[in-house]
CSV table of C-alpha atoms in Angstrom, one decimal:
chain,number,residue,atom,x,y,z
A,21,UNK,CA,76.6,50.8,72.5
A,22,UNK,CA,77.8,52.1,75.8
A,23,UNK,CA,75.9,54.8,77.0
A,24,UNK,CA,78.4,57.7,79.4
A,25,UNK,CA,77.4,57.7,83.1
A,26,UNK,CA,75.5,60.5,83.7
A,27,UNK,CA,77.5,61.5,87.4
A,28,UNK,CA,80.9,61.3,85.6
A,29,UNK,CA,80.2,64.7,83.6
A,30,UNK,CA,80.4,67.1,86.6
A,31,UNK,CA,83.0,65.4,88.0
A,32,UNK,CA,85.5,65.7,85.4
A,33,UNK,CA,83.6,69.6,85.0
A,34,UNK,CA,85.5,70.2,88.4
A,35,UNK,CA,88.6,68.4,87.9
A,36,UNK,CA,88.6,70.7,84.6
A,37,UNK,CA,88.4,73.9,86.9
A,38,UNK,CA,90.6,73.3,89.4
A,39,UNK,CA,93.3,72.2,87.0
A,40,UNK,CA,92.7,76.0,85.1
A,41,UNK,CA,93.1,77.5,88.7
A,42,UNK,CA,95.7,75.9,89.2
A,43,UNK,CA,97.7,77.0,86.0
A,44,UNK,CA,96.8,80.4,86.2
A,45,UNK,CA,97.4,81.0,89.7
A,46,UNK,CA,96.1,83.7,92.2
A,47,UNK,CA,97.8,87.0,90.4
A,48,UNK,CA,99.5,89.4,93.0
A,49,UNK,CA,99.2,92.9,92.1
A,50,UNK,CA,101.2,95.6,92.8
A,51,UNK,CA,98.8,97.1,95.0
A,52,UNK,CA,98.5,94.1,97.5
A,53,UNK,CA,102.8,94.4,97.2
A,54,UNK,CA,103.2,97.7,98.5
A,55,UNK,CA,100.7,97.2,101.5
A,56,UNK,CA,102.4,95.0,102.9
A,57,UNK,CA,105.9,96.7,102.1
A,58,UNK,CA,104.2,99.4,104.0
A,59,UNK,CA,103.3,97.7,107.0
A,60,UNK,CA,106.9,96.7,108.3
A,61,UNK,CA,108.2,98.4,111.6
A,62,UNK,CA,111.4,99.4,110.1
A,63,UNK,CA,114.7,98.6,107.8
A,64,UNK,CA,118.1,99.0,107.1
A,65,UNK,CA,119.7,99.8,104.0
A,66,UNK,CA,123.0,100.3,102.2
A,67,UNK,CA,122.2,103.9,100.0
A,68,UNK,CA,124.0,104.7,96.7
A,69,UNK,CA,123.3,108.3,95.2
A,70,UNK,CA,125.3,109.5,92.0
A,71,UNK,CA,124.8,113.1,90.8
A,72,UNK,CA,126.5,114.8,88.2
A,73,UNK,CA,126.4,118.4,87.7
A,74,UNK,CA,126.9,120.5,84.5
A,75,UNK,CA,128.1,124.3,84.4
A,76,UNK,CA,130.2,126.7,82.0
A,77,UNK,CA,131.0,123.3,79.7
A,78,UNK,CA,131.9,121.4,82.5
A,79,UNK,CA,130.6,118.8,84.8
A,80,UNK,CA,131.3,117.5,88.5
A,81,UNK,CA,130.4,114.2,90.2
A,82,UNK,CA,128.9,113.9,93.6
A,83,UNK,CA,129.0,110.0,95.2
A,84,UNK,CA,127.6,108.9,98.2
A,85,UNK,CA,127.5,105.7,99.6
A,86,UNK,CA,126.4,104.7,103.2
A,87,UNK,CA,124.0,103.2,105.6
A,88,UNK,CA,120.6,103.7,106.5
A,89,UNK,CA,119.0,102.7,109.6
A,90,UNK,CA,115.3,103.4,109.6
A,91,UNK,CA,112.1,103.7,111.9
A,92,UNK,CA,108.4,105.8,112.2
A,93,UNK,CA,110.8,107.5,115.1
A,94,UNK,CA,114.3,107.2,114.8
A,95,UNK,CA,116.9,107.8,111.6
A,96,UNK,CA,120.4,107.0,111.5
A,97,UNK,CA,122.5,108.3,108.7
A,98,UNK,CA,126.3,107.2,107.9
A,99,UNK,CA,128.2,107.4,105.1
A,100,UNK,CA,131.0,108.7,102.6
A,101,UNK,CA,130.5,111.7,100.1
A,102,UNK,CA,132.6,113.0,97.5
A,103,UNK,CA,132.3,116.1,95.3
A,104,UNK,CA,135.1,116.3,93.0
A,105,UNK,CA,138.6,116.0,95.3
A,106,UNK,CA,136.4,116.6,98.4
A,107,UNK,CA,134.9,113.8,100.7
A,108,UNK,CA,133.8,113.8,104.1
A,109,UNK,CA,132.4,111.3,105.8
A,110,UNK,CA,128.8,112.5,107.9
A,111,UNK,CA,127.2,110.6,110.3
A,112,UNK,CA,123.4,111.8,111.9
A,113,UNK,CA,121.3,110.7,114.2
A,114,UNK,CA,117.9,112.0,113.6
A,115,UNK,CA,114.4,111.7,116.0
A,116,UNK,CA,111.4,113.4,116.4
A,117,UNK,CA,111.9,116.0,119.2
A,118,UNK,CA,109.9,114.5,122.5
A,119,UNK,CA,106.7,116.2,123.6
A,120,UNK,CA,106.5,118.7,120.3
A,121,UNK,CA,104.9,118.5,116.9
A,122,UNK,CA,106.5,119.1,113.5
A,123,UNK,CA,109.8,119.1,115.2
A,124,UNK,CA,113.2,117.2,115.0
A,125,UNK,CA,116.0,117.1,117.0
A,126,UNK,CA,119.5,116.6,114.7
A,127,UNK,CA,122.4,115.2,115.9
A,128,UNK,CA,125.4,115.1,113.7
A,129,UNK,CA,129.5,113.9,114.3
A,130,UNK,CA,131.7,116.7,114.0
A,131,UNK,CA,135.1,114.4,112.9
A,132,UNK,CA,137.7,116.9,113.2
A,133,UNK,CA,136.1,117.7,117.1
A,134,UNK,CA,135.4,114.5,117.7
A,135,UNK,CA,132.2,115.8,119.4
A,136,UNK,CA,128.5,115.5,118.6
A,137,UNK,CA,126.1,119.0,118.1
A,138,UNK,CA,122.6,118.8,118.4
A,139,UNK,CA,120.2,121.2,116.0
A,140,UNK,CA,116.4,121.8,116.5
A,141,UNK,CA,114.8,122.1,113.1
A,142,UNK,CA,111.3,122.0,112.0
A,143,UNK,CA,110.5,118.6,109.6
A,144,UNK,CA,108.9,115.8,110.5
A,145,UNK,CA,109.9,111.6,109.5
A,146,UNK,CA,107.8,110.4,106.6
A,147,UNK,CA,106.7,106.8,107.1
A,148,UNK,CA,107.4,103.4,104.7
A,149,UNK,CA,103.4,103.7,104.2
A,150,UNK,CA,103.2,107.3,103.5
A,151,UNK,CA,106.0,107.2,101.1
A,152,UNK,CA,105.0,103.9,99.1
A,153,UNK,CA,101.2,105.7,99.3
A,154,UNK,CA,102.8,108.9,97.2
A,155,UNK,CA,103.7,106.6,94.5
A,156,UNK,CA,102.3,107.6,90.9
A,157,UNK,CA,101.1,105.3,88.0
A,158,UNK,CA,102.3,102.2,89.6
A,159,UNK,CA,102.3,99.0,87.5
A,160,UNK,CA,103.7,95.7,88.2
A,161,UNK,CA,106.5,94.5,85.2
A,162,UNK,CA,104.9,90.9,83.9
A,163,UNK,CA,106.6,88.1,85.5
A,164,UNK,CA,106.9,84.1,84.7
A,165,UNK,CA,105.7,81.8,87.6
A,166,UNK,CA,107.2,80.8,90.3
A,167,UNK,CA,109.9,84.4,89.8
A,168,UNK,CA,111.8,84.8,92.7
A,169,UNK,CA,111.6,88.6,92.8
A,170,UNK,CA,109.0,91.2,91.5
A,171,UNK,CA,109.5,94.6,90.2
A,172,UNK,CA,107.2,97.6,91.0
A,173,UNK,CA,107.6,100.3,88.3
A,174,UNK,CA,106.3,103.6,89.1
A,175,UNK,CA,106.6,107.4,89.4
A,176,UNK,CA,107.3,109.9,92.4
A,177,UNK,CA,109.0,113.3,93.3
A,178,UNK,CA,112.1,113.7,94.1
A,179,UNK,CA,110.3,115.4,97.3
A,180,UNK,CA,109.0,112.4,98.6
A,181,UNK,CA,112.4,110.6,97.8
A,182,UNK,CA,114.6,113.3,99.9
A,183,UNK,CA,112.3,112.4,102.7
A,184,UNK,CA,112.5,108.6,102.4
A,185,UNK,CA,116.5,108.3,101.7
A,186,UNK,CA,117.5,111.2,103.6
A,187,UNK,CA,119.1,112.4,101.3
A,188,UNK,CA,119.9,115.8,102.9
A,189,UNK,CA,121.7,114.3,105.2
A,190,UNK,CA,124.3,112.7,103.3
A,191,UNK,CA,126.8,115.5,101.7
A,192,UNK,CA,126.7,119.1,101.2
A,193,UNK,CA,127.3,119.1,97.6
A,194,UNK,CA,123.8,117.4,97.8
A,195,UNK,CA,121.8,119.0,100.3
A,196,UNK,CA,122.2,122.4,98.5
A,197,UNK,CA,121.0,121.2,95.2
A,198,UNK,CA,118.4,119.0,96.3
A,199,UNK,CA,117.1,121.4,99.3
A,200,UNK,CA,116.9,124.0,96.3
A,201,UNK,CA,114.4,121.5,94.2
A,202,UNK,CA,112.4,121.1,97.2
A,203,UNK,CA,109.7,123.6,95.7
A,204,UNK,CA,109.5,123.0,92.5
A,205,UNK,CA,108.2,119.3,90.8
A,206,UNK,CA,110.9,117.0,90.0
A,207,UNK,CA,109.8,113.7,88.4
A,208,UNK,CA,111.6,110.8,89.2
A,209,UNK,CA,111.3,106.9,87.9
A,210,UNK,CA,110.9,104.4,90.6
A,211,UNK,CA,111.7,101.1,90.2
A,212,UNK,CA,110.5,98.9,93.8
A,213,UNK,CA,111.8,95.3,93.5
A,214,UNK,CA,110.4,93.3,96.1
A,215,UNK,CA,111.3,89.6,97.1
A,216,UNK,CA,108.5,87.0,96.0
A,217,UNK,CA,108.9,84.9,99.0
A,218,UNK,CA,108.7,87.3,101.7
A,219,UNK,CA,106.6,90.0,99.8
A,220,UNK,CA,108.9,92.6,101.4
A,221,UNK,CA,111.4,95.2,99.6
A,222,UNK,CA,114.7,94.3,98.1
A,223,UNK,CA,115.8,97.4,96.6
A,224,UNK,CA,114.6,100.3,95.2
A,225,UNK,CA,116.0,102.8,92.6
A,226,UNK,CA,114.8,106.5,91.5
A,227,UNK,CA,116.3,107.9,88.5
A,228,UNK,CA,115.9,111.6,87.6
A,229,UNK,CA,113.1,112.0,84.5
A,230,UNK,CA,114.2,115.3,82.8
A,231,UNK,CA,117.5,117.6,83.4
A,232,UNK,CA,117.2,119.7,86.1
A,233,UNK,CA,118.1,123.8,86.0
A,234,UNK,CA,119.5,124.6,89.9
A,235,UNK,CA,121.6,127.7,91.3
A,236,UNK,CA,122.9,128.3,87.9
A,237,UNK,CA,123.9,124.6,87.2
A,238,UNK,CA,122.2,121.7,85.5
A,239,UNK,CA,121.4,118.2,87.3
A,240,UNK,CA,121.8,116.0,84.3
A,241,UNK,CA,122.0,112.7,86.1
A,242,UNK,CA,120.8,111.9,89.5
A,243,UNK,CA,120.1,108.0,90.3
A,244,UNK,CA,119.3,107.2,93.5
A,245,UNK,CA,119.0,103.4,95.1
A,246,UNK,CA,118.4,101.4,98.0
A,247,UNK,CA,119.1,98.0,98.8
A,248,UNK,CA,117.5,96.8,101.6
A,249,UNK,CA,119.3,94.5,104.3
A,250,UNK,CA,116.9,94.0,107.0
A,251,UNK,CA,113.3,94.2,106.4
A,252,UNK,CA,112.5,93.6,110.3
A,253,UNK,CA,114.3,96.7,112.5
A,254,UNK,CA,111.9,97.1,115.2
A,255,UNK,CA,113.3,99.3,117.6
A,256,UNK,CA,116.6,102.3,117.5
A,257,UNK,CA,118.0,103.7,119.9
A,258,UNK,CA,120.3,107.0,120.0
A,259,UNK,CA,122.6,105.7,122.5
A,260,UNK,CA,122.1,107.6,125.6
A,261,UNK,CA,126.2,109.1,125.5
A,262,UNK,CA,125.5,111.1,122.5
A,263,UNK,CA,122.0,112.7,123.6
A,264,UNK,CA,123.8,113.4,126.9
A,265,UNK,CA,126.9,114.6,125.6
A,266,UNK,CA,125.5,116.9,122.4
A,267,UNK,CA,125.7,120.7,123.2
């Protein structure tokens, strides 16, 4: 009878172990996801926004779509909106204003003038961190191995997502309705989907929860996304022409 070596037990004990480990894998978690969303410098984006709005038995669409360039200092805003037959097409350069707090200096494209005008108003630029840090109820959707993408589900305020997309800045038919939520709670869905290899955001969409009561209309649809084209925007720059030439 052959007896078992006594040194080959732990030995295949560790192989054992390591082979487990291996097939389960070190589990990211949403949290470790968003922190290092958070940390990058800046980004650029292509923004969709689709609102429709209800009164007296009928409804209007508002559509925006346009760019966003964005930094902890510096926003840049250009795009395409249309409310019913109407559509203009507003560009903004937006930065905190030098040497004061709570304070931004606006500068917006005046198409038919062809000129640029400058507006002091008092805001200040919320941060990737700060934004992703306002998330509610976050959970990460279960995903196979070796996905090639993540999704981040999660709540918010529509508050927080004004702030982040700029939203204000992208149509009048919006920044009316949305500047007249500003005070009361507005639920949102978030859905963050973030690129497995580089950990870093791919797009993000907010959808509105519940129907909406606003100026004597009803927001029953609002959807909000973000897709994200450049994760590593580092510096902006107003150009110097426009913060010399805006009266």
């Amino acid at each position: 009878m052959k007896h078992r070596k006594p040194w080959l037990f732990p030995i295949l004990l560790t192989l054992l172990t390591v082979l487990l480990a291996g097939c389960g894998g070190n589990k990211v978690t949403a949290g470790e996801l968003l922190e290092k969303c958070g940390q990058v410098s800046g980004f650029r984006a292509t923004v969709t926004e689709e609102m429709t709005l209800e009164s007296g038995g009928s409804s209007t669409n508002a559509v925006y779509e346009g760019n966003l360039e964005f930094t902890e200092e510096i926003r840049h805003i250009k795009g395409s909106f249309k409310l019913g037959k109407r559509e203009h097409m507003p560009e903004y350069y937006i930065r905190k204003t030098p040497g004061e707090e709570d304070s931004l200096d606006i500068y917006y494209y005046k198409k038919d003038d062809d000129i640029w005008k400058i507006e002091q108003d008092w805001g200040e630029l919320q941060g990737i961190s700060t934004f992703l840090g306002n998330l509610q109820s976050v959970e990460l959707r279960p995903y196979e191995k070796d996905a090639s993408e993540y999704v981040i589900l999660a709540e918010t305020d529509l508050v927080n997502v004004i702030d982040f997309g700029m939203t204000v800045y992208t149509g009048s038919g919006f920044s009316s309705v949305l500047e007249a939520l500003a005070g009361t709670t507005c639920a949102m869905h978030a859905e963050l989907t973030v690129n497995a290899r580089t950990g870093l955001l791919k797009a993000a969409d907010f959808v509105l929860i519940r129907k909406q009561e606003v100026q004597g209309k009803t927001i029953s649809e609002l959807h909000i996304r973000l897709d994200f084209t450049d994760m590593t925007l580092k510096d902006l720059q107003i150009p110097e022409e426009i913060i010399g030439g805006a009266f």
